[in-house]
Amino acid sequence: MAENRTFKTCPLCARSWESRKEFLDDGTLKLNGYQADMESLEEGLFLFTHHVEGCFTTMSIRTRDFYDLYTGIKYPESKTGTEDCPGYCLHSFRLDRCDAPCECAFVREIIQIILEHRAA
């Protein structure tokens, strides 16, 4: 028997989203941060705040749950701490695109994909 899994449940109000698409389509959610895991990039956390009356909680979702949204170049080495690095991954509320040829750059592109999806 197939297991029926929920993509995400809000830890405060218990609202559930059955799929990633349903989650990304929900206008009450705002991507407002990213916490990098420099040891294991797929374990980084995207931070979404649920903007509904009585909730306003921030919940995290692992990078690996959005990994397949990006199909571009993935660079093999980190540029973190070099002069090529603007340091965005070190500041959780910076959601800017990064032009450094860095292994972390794909996460910044996923952020842009999510933000552009939200704006559409």
PDB file of C-alpha atoms in Angstrom:
ATOM      1  CA  MET A   1       0.000   0.000   0.000  1.00  0.00           C
ATOM      2  CA  ALA A   2       1.358   3.452  -0.950  1.00  0.00           C
ATOM      3  CA  GLU A   3       2.145   5.794   1.899  1.00  0.00           C
ATOM      4  CA  ASN A   4       0.257   9.112   1.813  1.00  0.00           C
ATOM      5  CA  ARG A   5       2.827  11.727   2.861  1.00  0.00           C
ATOM      6  CA  THR A   6       2.253  15.389   3.489  1.00  0.00           C
ATOM      7  CA  PHE A   7       4.866  17.775   2.086  1.00  0.00           C
ATOM      8  CA  LYS A   8       4.776  20.128   5.099  1.00  0.00           C
ATOM      9  CA  THR A   9       2.620  20.927   8.112  1.00  0.00           C
ATOM     10  CA  CYS A  10       2.784  24.254   9.909  1.00  0.00           C
ATOM     11  CA  PRO A  11       4.043  23.565  13.430  1.00  0.00           C
ATOM     12  CA  LEU A  12       1.795  26.241  14.967  1.00  0.00           C
ATOM     13  CA  CYS A  13      -1.578  26.210  13.192  1.00  0.00           C
ATOM     14  CA  ALA A  14      -1.309  22.653  11.757  1.00  0.00           C
ATOM     15  CA  ARG A  15      -2.179  23.720   8.192  1.00  0.00           C
ATOM     16  CA  SER A  16      -0.935  20.961   5.857  1.00  0.00           C
ATOM     17  CA  TRP A  17       0.266  21.131   2.283  1.00  0.00           C
ATOM     18  CA  GLU A  18       0.021  17.813   0.470  1.00  0.00           C
ATOM     19  CA  SER A  19       2.560  18.634  -2.238  1.00  0.00           C
ATOM     20  CA  ARG A  20       5.440  20.988  -2.906  1.00  0.00           C
ATOM     21  CA  LYS A  21       3.405  22.610  -5.684  1.00  0.00           C
ATOM     22  CA  GLU A  22       0.534  23.303  -3.291  1.00  0.00           C
ATOM     23  CA  PHE A  23       3.040  24.743  -0.807  1.00  0.00           C
ATOM     24  CA  LEU A  24       4.714  27.007  -3.381  1.00  0.00           C
ATOM     25  CA  ASP A  25       1.341  28.131  -4.769  1.00  0.00           C
ATOM     26  CA  ASP A  26       0.088  29.240  -1.341  1.00  0.00           C
ATOM     27  CA  GLY A  27       0.124  33.035  -1.211  1.00  0.00           C
ATOM     28  CA  THR A  28       0.132  33.006   2.598  1.00  0.00           C
ATOM     29  CA  LEU A  29       3.707  31.689   2.639  1.00  0.00           C
ATOM     30  CA  LYS A  30       6.717  33.947   2.229  1.00  0.00           C
ATOM     31  CA  LEU A  31      10.291  32.772   1.671  1.00  0.00           C
ATOM     32  CA  ASN A  32      12.237  35.025   3.996  1.00  0.00           C
ATOM     33  CA  GLY A  33      15.530  33.282   4.641  1.00  0.00           C
ATOM     34  CA  TYR A  34      18.049  30.560   3.991  1.00  0.00           C
ATOM     35  CA  GLN A  35      20.369  28.978   6.542  1.00  0.00           C
ATOM     36  CA  ALA A  36      23.325  27.396   4.799  1.00  0.00           C
ATOM     37  CA  ASP A  37      24.863  24.124   5.888  1.00  0.00           C
ATOM     38  CA  MET A  38      28.361  24.508   4.494  1.00  0.00           C
ATOM     39  CA  GLU A  39      29.261  20.896   5.295  1.00  0.00           C
ATOM     40  CA  SER A  40      26.265  19.419   3.463  1.00  0.00           C
ATOM     41  CA  LEU A  41      24.507  21.866   1.129  1.00  0.00           C
ATOM     42  CA  GLU A  42      21.400  19.698   0.705  1.00  0.00           C
ATOM     43  CA  GLU A  43      20.848  19.970   4.466  1.00  0.00           C
ATOM     44  CA  GLY A  44      20.578  23.776   4.386  1.00  0.00           C
ATOM     45  CA  LEU A  45      17.224  25.250   5.367  1.00  0.00           C
ATOM     46  CA  PHE A  46      14.835  27.472   3.454  1.00  0.00           C
ATOM     47  CA  LEU A  47      12.796  29.578   5.894  1.00  0.00           C
ATOM     48  CA  PHE A  48       9.156  30.307   5.113  1.00  0.00           C
ATOM     49  CA  THR A  49       6.793  32.376   7.249  1.00  0.00           C
ATOM     50  CA  HIS A  50       3.098  31.489   7.269  1.00  0.00           C
ATOM     51  CA  HIS A  51       1.255  34.822   7.054  1.00  0.00           C
ATOM     52  CA  VAL A  52      -2.214  34.050   8.405  1.00  0.00           C
ATOM     53  CA  GLU A  53      -3.998  35.594  11.357  1.00  0.00           C
ATOM     54  CA  GLY A  54      -3.040  33.835  14.572  1.00  0.00           C
ATOM     55  CA  CYS A  55      -0.025  32.066  13.077  1.00  0.00           C
ATOM     56  CA  PHE A  56       2.916  33.985  11.569  1.00  0.00           C
ATOM     57  CA  THR A  57       5.268  31.144  12.394  1.00  0.00           C
ATOM     58  CA  THR A  58       8.449  30.487  10.475  1.00  0.00           C
ATOM     59  CA  MET A  59       9.092  26.937   9.344  1.00  0.00           C
ATOM     60  CA  SER A  60      12.085  25.349   7.682  1.00  0.00           C
ATOM     61  CA  ILE A  61      12.366  23.022   4.717  1.00  0.00           C
ATOM     62  CA  ARG A  62      15.601  21.307   3.715  1.00  0.00           C
ATOM     63  CA  THR A  63      17.327  22.314   0.501  1.00  0.00           C
ATOM     64  CA  ARG A  64      17.096  18.714  -0.714  1.00  0.00           C
ATOM     65  CA  ASP A  65      13.296  19.108  -0.980  1.00  0.00           C
ATOM     66  CA  PHE A  66      13.828  21.739  -3.706  1.00  0.00           C
ATOM     67  CA  TYR A  67      17.048  20.336  -5.207  1.00  0.00           C
ATOM     68  CA  ASP A  68      15.417  19.237  -8.469  1.00  0.00           C
ATOM     69  CA  LEU A  69      14.133  22.744  -9.284  1.00  0.00           C
ATOM     70  CA  TYR A  70      17.619  23.713 -10.456  1.00  0.00           C
ATOM     71  CA  THR A  71      18.999  22.088 -13.583  1.00  0.00           C
ATOM     72  CA  GLY A  72      21.906  24.404 -14.352  1.00  0.00           C
ATOM     73  CA  ILE A  73      25.629  24.194 -13.655  1.00  0.00           C
ATOM     74  CA  LYS A  74      26.712  22.964 -10.244  1.00  0.00           C
ATOM     75  CA  TYR A  75      30.238  24.082  -9.472  1.00  0.00           C
ATOM     76  CA  PRO A  76      32.520  21.597  -7.690  1.00  0.00           C
ATOM     77  CA  GLU A  77      34.248  23.854  -5.182  1.00  0.00           C
ATOM     78  CA  SER A  78      33.360  26.459  -2.594  1.00  0.00           C
ATOM     79  CA  LYS A  79      34.360  30.095  -3.005  1.00  0.00           C
ATOM     80  CA  THR A  80      33.140  30.990   0.490  1.00  0.00           C
ATOM     81  CA  GLY A  81      35.519  33.414   2.147  1.00  0.00           C
ATOM     82  CA  THR A  82      37.363  34.300  -1.072  1.00  0.00           C
ATOM     83  CA  GLU A  83      37.296  37.647  -2.857  1.00  0.00           C
ATOM     84  CA  ASP A  84      34.840  36.111  -5.382  1.00  0.00           C
ATOM     85  CA  CYS A  85      32.299  35.525  -2.590  1.00  0.00           C
ATOM     86  CA  PRO A  86      29.754  38.231  -1.668  1.00  0.00           C
ATOM     87  CA  GLY A  87      28.963  36.319   1.559  1.00  0.00           C
ATOM     88  CA  TYR A  88      25.225  35.923   0.973  1.00  0.00           C
ATOM     89  CA  CYS A  89      25.138  32.373   2.389  1.00  0.00           C
ATOM     90  CA  LEU A  90      26.520  33.678   5.673  1.00  0.00           C
ATOM     91  CA  HIS A  91      23.513  35.963   6.199  1.00  0.00           C
ATOM     92  CA  SER A  92      20.234  34.061   6.453  1.00  0.00           C
ATOM     93  CA  PHE A  93      17.997  36.888   5.264  1.00  0.00           C
ATOM     94  CA  ARG A  94      20.009  37.715   2.122  1.00  0.00           C
ATOM     95  CA  LEU A  95      18.138  36.115  -0.777  1.00  0.00           C
ATOM     96  CA  ASP A  96      20.183  37.630  -3.604  1.00  0.00           C
ATOM     97  CA  ARG A  97      21.426  35.718  -6.614  1.00  0.00           C
ATOM     98  CA  CYS A  98      25.149  34.934  -6.454  1.00  0.00           C
ATOM     99  CA  ASP A  99      27.353  35.130  -9.534  1.00  0.00           C
ATOM    100  CA  ALA A 100      30.386  33.439  -7.952  1.00  0.00           C
ATOM    101  CA  PRO A 101      31.368  30.110  -9.590  1.00  0.00           C
ATOM    102  CA  CYS A 102      30.801  28.402  -6.237  1.00  0.00           C
ATOM    103  CA  GLU A 103      29.283  25.084  -5.173  1.00  0.00           C
ATOM    104  CA  CYS A 104      26.744  27.107  -3.161  1.00  0.00           C
ATOM    105  CA  ALA A 105      25.508  29.163  -6.147  1.00  0.00           C
ATOM    106  CA  PHE A 106      22.855  26.617  -7.137  1.00  0.00           C
ATOM    107  CA  VAL A 107      21.047  27.240  -3.836  1.00  0.00           C
ATOM    108  CA  ARG A 108      20.893  30.952  -4.608  1.00  0.00           C
ATOM    109  CA  GLU A 109      19.339  30.023  -7.969  1.00  0.00           C
ATOM    110  CA  ILE A 110      16.737  27.828  -6.249  1.00  0.00           C
ATOM    111  CA  ILE A 111      15.866  30.846  -4.095  1.00  0.00           C
ATOM    112  CA  GLN A 112      15.308  32.894  -7.270  1.00  0.00           C
ATOM    113  CA  ILE A 113      13.162  30.127  -8.797  1.00  0.00           C
ATOM    114  CA  ILE A 114      10.972  30.081  -5.679  1.00  0.00           C
ATOM    115  CA  LEU A 115      10.721  33.876  -5.550  1.00  0.00           C
ATOM    116  CA  GLU A 116       9.862  34.085  -9.259  1.00  0.00           C
ATOM    117  CA  HIS A 117       7.243  31.346  -8.827  1.00  0.00           C
ATOM    118  CA  ARG A 118       5.691  33.346  -5.990  1.00  0.00           C
ATOM    119  CA  ALA A 119       5.578  36.496  -8.145  1.00  0.00           C
ATOM    120  CA  ALA A 120       3.900  34.742 -11.092  1.00  0.00           C
TER     121      ALA A 120
END
